[in-house]
Amino acid sequence: MSYIQIADPSQVIETDVSFLSGGQPLMGRLYRPSQRVRAIAVLNAATAVRQRFYRPFAQWLATQGVACLTYDYRDFGASQRGPMRDAGATMLDWGIHDAQAARDFAKAEFPDAPLWLIGHSLGGLLTSFQRDLSQIDRVIAVASGFVHVSEHPWPYQALARFFWHVGGPIGAKVAGYLPGKLMRFGPDLPADVYWQWRALCTKREFAATPEWRDLPPEDLTGLRAPMRLVAVADDVMVPPRAVWRLMERHLEAPMAQKVLKPEDYGLGAIGHIGVFDPANSACWGDIVG
């Protein structure tokens, strides 16, 4: 088994940053290479994953000459303000508006560098609903795709159905937010993030549901930059066939597809979240391509 190591941490300059999205401050961290910056990448996180999880990958990316911005979505992680039950954030806020604000901030910080967008799961899902897609020079969507609960393999599908139809709804209604810690699911989430996420994964025409009624117009042809779709062979949450479905949202973008197989890197497993775990860093070179 091989690992990618940062040979010299002094190669990376880390700075805490903040920027506004819809009037709300988002907390982030900027990773700069000590040498010339050949591109700036905005790393949009998966649902319920804090920006700090991506720190090893962002550090590694900076050693490749690519500056990287990570951040926490509004009302979550370092960007949380006040009790979770009072949070008003939605998944649309996260995947569209906060991702747009992060992209605008990165472009202002590095106006002359090519702009990359790296989206993990939710982070790459809603790009077609953002504006100014022509400003993007490259997209890397990792384990990102629209997936219905019926498409998960068993036995994971049983767990997912319980989460969407039993445990999650009860927990969110009783607590006023998704009590992820209590449910041993992960971090707590704003209630509206959970309800929109639930509609996305349980209703095939989710865009017509009340939970998603505020979707802006979708631009299927605005992105013309190269797009790399990275699927993970043992991903039970977003299987490869769901990742390929993202091609339908970007009709003019040149596409490249890659499946990460654990055995190709001497790994026992990678998985949906584990793709960015430093224990699986052997596959990171193939994420970037």
Short mmCIF file of C-alpha atoms in Angstrom, two decimals:
data_model
loop_
_atom_site.label_atom_id
_atom_site.label_comp_id
_atom_site.label_asym_id
_atom_site.label_seq_id
_atom_site.Cartn_x
_atom_site.Cartn_y
_atom_site.Cartn_z
CA MET A 1 0.00 0.00 0.00
CA SER A 2 1.36 3.42 -0.93
CA TYR A 3 0.59 6.82 0.51
CA ILE A 4 1.10 10.34 -0.76
CA GLN A 5 3.13 12.29 1.78
CA ILE A 6 3.78 16.02 1.98
CA ALA A 7 7.57 16.06 1.93
CA ASP A 8 7.96 19.52 3.40
CA PRO A 9 5.03 21.28 5.15
CA SER A 10 6.78 24.59 4.53
CA GLN A 11 5.71 24.21 0.90
CA VAL A 12 2.15 25.09 1.97
CA ILE A 13 0.98 28.43 3.39
CA GLU A 14 -2.34 28.11 5.26
CA THR A 15 -4.54 31.11 6.01
CA ASP A 16 -7.95 31.26 7.67
CA VAL A 17 -10.38 33.33 5.58
CA SER A 18 -14.02 34.40 5.65
CA PHE A 19 -16.43 35.67 3.01
CA LEU A 20 -20.13 36.40 2.75
CA SER A 21 -22.87 34.33 1.17
CA GLY A 22 -26.31 35.88 1.28
CA GLY A 23 -25.14 38.16 4.06
CA GLN A 24 -23.91 35.24 6.18
CA PRO A 25 -20.20 34.80 6.91
CA LEU A 26 -18.63 31.54 5.78
CA MET A 27 -15.41 30.39 7.39
CA GLY A 28 -12.75 28.82 5.22
CA ARG A 29 -9.08 28.09 4.85
CA LEU A 30 -6.82 28.93 1.93
CA TYR A 31 -3.90 26.65 1.09
CA ARG A 32 -1.26 28.34 -1.05
CA PRO A 33 1.86 26.80 -2.55
CA SER A 34 5.02 28.60 -1.51
CA GLN A 35 6.03 28.71 -5.17
CA ARG A 36 4.10 29.77 -8.28
CA VAL A 37 0.35 29.18 -8.27
CA ARG A 38 -0.67 27.38 -11.45
CA ALA A 39 -4.39 27.25 -10.56
CA ILE A 40 -6.84 27.94 -7.74
CA ALA A 41 -9.24 25.16 -6.77
CA VAL A 42 -12.45 25.61 -4.79
CA LEU A 43 -13.26 22.43 -2.89
CA ASN A 44 -17.00 22.11 -2.25
CA ALA A 45 -17.66 19.59 0.50
CA ALA A 46 -20.09 16.69 0.67
CA THR A 47 -23.19 16.97 2.85
CA ALA A 48 -22.36 16.63 6.56
CA VAL A 49 -18.59 16.76 5.97
CA ARG A 50 -16.63 19.58 7.59
CA GLN A 51 -13.93 21.41 5.67
CA ARG A 52 -11.22 20.23 8.09
CA PHE A 53 -11.64 16.68 6.75
CA TYR A 54 -10.23 17.85 3.41
CA ARG A 55 -7.12 19.47 4.90
CA PRO A 56 -4.66 16.67 3.93
CA PHE A 57 -5.93 16.67 0.34
CA ALA A 58 -5.80 20.47 0.13
CA GLN A 59 -2.25 20.43 1.48
CA TRP A 60 -1.25 17.83 -1.08
CA LEU A 61 -2.91 19.81 -3.86
CA ALA A 62 -0.93 22.89 -2.85
CA THR A 63 2.31 20.90 -3.15
CA GLN A 64 1.29 20.30 -6.78
CA GLY A 65 1.16 24.06 -7.34
CA VAL A 66 -2.62 24.34 -7.03
CA ALA A 67 -3.93 26.69 -4.34
CA CYS A 68 -7.05 25.34 -2.65
CA LEU A 69 -9.95 26.96 -0.83
CA THR A 70 -11.94 24.85 1.62
CA TYR A 71 -14.87 26.20 3.63
CA ASP A 72 -17.87 25.21 5.71
CA TYR A 73 -21.38 25.81 4.42
CA ARG A 74 -23.61 28.25 6.34
CA ASP A 75 -24.98 27.05 9.69
CA PHE A 76 -22.52 24.16 9.74
CA GLY A 77 -19.03 23.47 11.06
CA ALA A 78 -16.97 26.60 11.64
CA SER A 79 -19.69 28.64 9.88
CA GLN A 80 -22.39 27.71 12.40
CA ARG A 81 -23.86 30.63 14.31
CA GLY A 82 -26.15 29.81 17.23
CA PRO A 83 -28.14 26.66 18.06
CA MET A 84 -28.70 24.20 15.23
CA ARG A 85 -32.48 24.26 15.78
CA ASP A 86 -32.43 27.95 14.81
CA ALA A 87 -30.49 27.35 11.60
CA GLY A 88 -32.29 28.38 8.42
CA ALA A 89 -29.88 26.92 5.86
CA THR A 90 -31.13 24.77 3.00
CA MET A 91 -29.36 22.39 0.67
CA LEU A 92 -29.96 24.92 -2.10
CA ASP A 93 -28.08 27.49 -0.02
CA TRP A 94 -25.18 25.07 0.35
CA GLY A 95 -24.93 23.62 -3.13
CA ILE A 96 -25.74 26.76 -5.11
CA HIS A 97 -25.35 30.03 -3.20
CA ASP A 98 -22.50 29.14 -0.82
CA ALA A 99 -20.60 27.35 -3.59
CA GLN A 100 -21.06 30.43 -5.80
CA ALA A 101 -19.78 32.74 -3.04
CA ALA A 102 -16.71 30.55 -2.53
CA ARG A 103 -16.01 30.58 -6.26
CA ASP A 104 -16.36 34.37 -6.42
CA PHE A 105 -14.02 34.77 -3.45
CA ALA A 106 -11.37 32.50 -4.97
CA LYS A 107 -11.57 34.32 -8.31
CA ALA A 108 -11.07 37.66 -6.57
CA GLU A 109 -8.07 36.33 -4.64
CA PHE A 110 -6.43 34.81 -7.73
CA PRO A 111 -7.83 36.77 -10.70
CA ASP A 112 -5.13 35.62 -13.13
CA ALA A 113 -5.02 31.92 -12.20
CA PRO A 114 -7.16 29.25 -13.87
CA LEU A 115 -10.18 28.47 -11.70
CA TRP A 116 -10.86 24.84 -10.81
CA LEU A 117 -13.95 23.52 -9.11
CA ILE A 118 -13.60 20.27 -7.15
CA GLY A 119 -16.94 19.03 -5.90
CA HIS A 120 -17.38 16.08 -3.56
CA SER A 121 -20.89 14.58 -3.70
CA LEU A 122 -23.25 17.55 -3.10
CA GLY A 123 -20.31 19.84 -3.87
CA GLY A 124 -20.39 18.94 -7.56
CA LEU A 125 -24.09 18.29 -7.94
CA LEU A 126 -25.67 21.72 -8.48
CA THR A 127 -23.09 23.59 -10.55
CA SER A 128 -25.53 23.90 -13.46
CA PHE A 129 -27.76 26.09 -11.26
CA GLN A 130 -24.96 28.59 -10.58
CA ARG A 131 -24.11 31.67 -12.63
CA ASP A 132 -21.02 32.76 -14.60
CA LEU A 133 -20.10 29.19 -15.53
CA SER A 134 -17.81 30.55 -18.23
CA GLN A 135 -15.39 31.66 -15.48
CA ILE A 136 -14.62 28.04 -14.60
CA ASP A 137 -11.59 26.52 -16.32
CA ARG A 138 -11.91 22.96 -15.02
CA VAL A 139 -14.37 20.84 -13.02
CA ILE A 140 -13.60 17.67 -11.08
CA ALA A 141 -16.73 16.01 -9.70
CA VAL A 142 -15.94 13.23 -7.22
CA ALA A 143 -18.62 10.71 -6.19
CA SER A 144 -21.19 13.27 -7.29
CA GLY A 145 -24.46 12.35 -8.93
CA PHE A 146 -28.24 12.31 -8.58
CA VAL A 147 -29.20 9.00 -6.97
CA HIS A 148 -32.59 7.59 -5.93
CA VAL A 149 -32.79 5.44 -2.82
CA SER A 150 -33.74 2.41 -4.93
CA GLU A 151 -30.37 2.55 -6.68
CA HIS A 152 -28.31 1.80 -3.57
CA PRO A 153 -27.06 -1.78 -3.29
CA TRP A 154 -28.31 -3.96 -0.46
CA PRO A 155 -27.86 -4.09 2.52
CA TYR A 156 -26.98 -0.37 2.49
CA GLN A 157 -30.33 0.38 0.84
CA ALA A 158 -32.13 -0.84 3.96
CA LEU A 159 -30.14 1.62 6.09
CA ALA A 160 -30.86 4.45 3.64
CA ARG A 161 -34.60 3.72 3.61
CA PHE A 162 -34.67 3.77 7.41
CA PHE A 163 -32.81 7.09 7.42
CA TRP A 164 -35.21 8.71 4.93
CA HIS A 165 -38.51 7.24 6.11
CA VAL A 166 -38.19 6.46 9.82
CA GLY A 167 -35.24 7.65 11.89
CA GLY A 168 -34.45 10.87 10.05
CA PRO A 169 -37.99 12.29 9.87
CA ILE A 170 -38.73 11.44 13.50
CA GLY A 171 -35.44 12.94 14.68
CA ALA A 172 -35.82 16.12 12.61
CA LYS A 173 -39.42 16.72 13.71
CA VAL A 174 -38.71 16.13 17.39
CA ALA A 175 -35.41 18.05 17.61
CA GLY A 176 -36.07 20.76 15.04
CA TYR A 177 -32.89 19.70 13.24
CA LEU A 178 -31.33 16.41 12.20
CA PRO A 179 -29.66 15.09 15.40
CA GLY A 180 -26.85 13.35 13.57
CA LYS A 181 -24.69 12.91 16.66
CA LEU A 182 -27.48 11.27 18.63
CA MET A 183 -28.36 9.03 15.70
CA ARG A 184 -24.69 8.14 15.20
CA PHE A 185 -25.04 9.35 11.65
CA GLY A 186 -22.47 12.14 11.87
CA PRO A 187 -22.72 15.88 12.56
CA ASP A 188 -26.02 17.58 13.29
CA LEU A 189 -27.63 19.22 10.25
CA PRO A 190 -30.14 22.07 9.76
CA ALA A 191 -33.69 20.75 9.36
CA ASP A 192 -34.22 22.20 5.87
CA VAL A 193 -30.96 20.71 4.65
CA TYR A 194 -32.25 17.30 5.72
CA TRP A 195 -35.71 17.73 4.18
CA GLN A 196 -34.32 18.88 0.82
CA TRP A 197 -31.77 16.07 0.89
CA ARG A 198 -34.56 13.59 1.63
CA ALA A 199 -36.64 14.85 -1.30
CA LEU A 200 -33.62 14.63 -3.59
CA CYS A 201 -33.05 10.97 -2.74
CA THR A 202 -36.62 9.71 -2.43
CA LYS A 203 -38.60 11.57 -5.11
CA ARG A 204 -37.64 11.10 -8.75
CA GLU A 205 -39.21 14.45 -9.69
CA PHE A 206 -37.59 16.18 -6.73
CA ALA A 207 -37.29 19.51 -8.56
CA ALA A 208 -41.08 19.83 -8.55
CA THR A 209 -41.45 19.21 -4.80
CA PRO A 210 -42.07 22.00 -2.26
CA GLU A 211 -38.68 21.25 -0.70
CA TRP A 212 -36.97 22.30 -3.95
CA ARG A 213 -39.34 25.01 -5.19
CA ASP A 214 -36.71 27.76 -5.06
CA LEU A 215 -34.40 26.28 -7.67
CA PRO A 216 -33.03 28.96 -10.03
CA PRO A 217 -33.09 28.33 -13.80
CA GLU A 218 -30.69 25.57 -14.80
CA ASP A 219 -27.99 26.23 -17.41
CA LEU A 220 -27.21 22.99 -19.23
CA THR A 221 -24.86 24.56 -21.79
CA GLY A 222 -23.01 27.30 -19.91
CA LEU A 223 -20.15 25.12 -18.72
CA ARG A 224 -17.73 24.49 -21.57
CA ALA A 225 -14.63 23.73 -19.52
CA PRO A 226 -13.27 20.17 -19.29
CA MET A 227 -15.12 18.11 -16.70
CA ARG A 228 -13.65 15.03 -15.02
CA LEU A 229 -16.16 12.66 -13.44
CA VAL A 230 -14.58 10.47 -10.77
CA ALA A 231 -16.58 7.53 -9.44
CA VAL A 232 -15.58 5.06 -6.73
CA ALA A 233 -16.17 1.39 -7.49
CA ASP A 234 -17.18 0.48 -3.91
CA ASP A 235 -19.29 3.61 -3.31
CA VAL A 236 -22.68 2.39 -2.04
CA MET A 237 -24.02 5.93 -1.57
CA VAL A 238 -23.44 7.24 -5.11
CA PRO A 239 -22.60 4.29 -7.39
CA PRO A 240 -20.73 4.97 -10.64
CA ARG A 241 -23.87 4.88 -12.81
CA ALA A 242 -25.27 7.78 -10.79
CA VAL A 243 -22.05 9.76 -11.24
CA TRP A 244 -22.24 9.37 -15.03
CA ARG A 245 -25.75 10.86 -14.89
CA LEU A 246 -24.13 14.21 -14.11
CA MET A 247 -23.16 14.41 -17.79
CA GLU A 248 -26.79 15.23 -18.54
CA ARG A 249 -26.43 18.53 -16.62
CA HIS A 250 -23.46 19.83 -18.66
CA LEU A 251 -24.10 19.16 -22.33
CA GLU A 252 -21.28 21.30 -23.76
CA ALA A 253 -18.46 20.31 -21.36
CA PRO A 254 -15.81 17.89 -22.67
CA MET A 255 -16.06 14.83 -20.43
CA ALA A 256 -13.55 12.40 -18.98
CA GLN A 257 -14.56 9.49 -16.75
CA LYS A 258 -12.55 7.60 -14.15
CA VAL A 259 -13.48 4.77 -11.78
CA LEU A 260 -11.29 4.38 -8.69
CA LYS A 261 -10.99 0.69 -7.79
CA PRO A 262 -9.50 -0.14 -4.36
CA GLU A 263 -7.48 -3.06 -5.71
CA ASP A 264 -5.69 -0.82 -8.19
CA TYR A 265 -4.09 1.04 -5.27
CA GLY A 266 -3.53 -1.86 -2.91
CA LEU A 267 -6.46 -0.73 -0.76
CA GLY A 268 -9.12 -2.81 0.90
CA ALA A 269 -11.78 -0.15 0.44
CA ILE A 270 -12.21 3.48 -0.61
CA GLY A 271 -15.89 4.37 -0.34
CA HIS A 272 -17.91 7.54 -0.73
CA ILE A 273 -16.33 9.61 2.03
CA GLY A 274 -13.05 7.71 2.24
CA VAL A 275 -11.94 8.89 -1.19
CA PHE A 276 -10.54 12.01 0.51
CA ASP A 277 -9.21 10.18 3.58
CA PRO A 278 -5.40 10.39 3.77
CA ALA A 279 -5.34 6.62 4.31
CA ASN A 280 -6.49 6.39 0.67
CA SER A 281 -4.21 9.09 -0.67
CA ALA A 282 -2.73 6.65 -3.18
CA CYS A 283 -5.70 7.43 -5.43
CA TRP A 284 -5.47 11.23 -5.22
CA GLY A 285 -3.34 11.57 -8.32
CA ASP A 286 -6.11 9.94 -10.33
CA ILE A 287 -8.68 12.29 -8.87
CA VAL A 288 -6.88 15.24 -10.38
CA GLY A 289 -5.85 13.29 -13.47
#
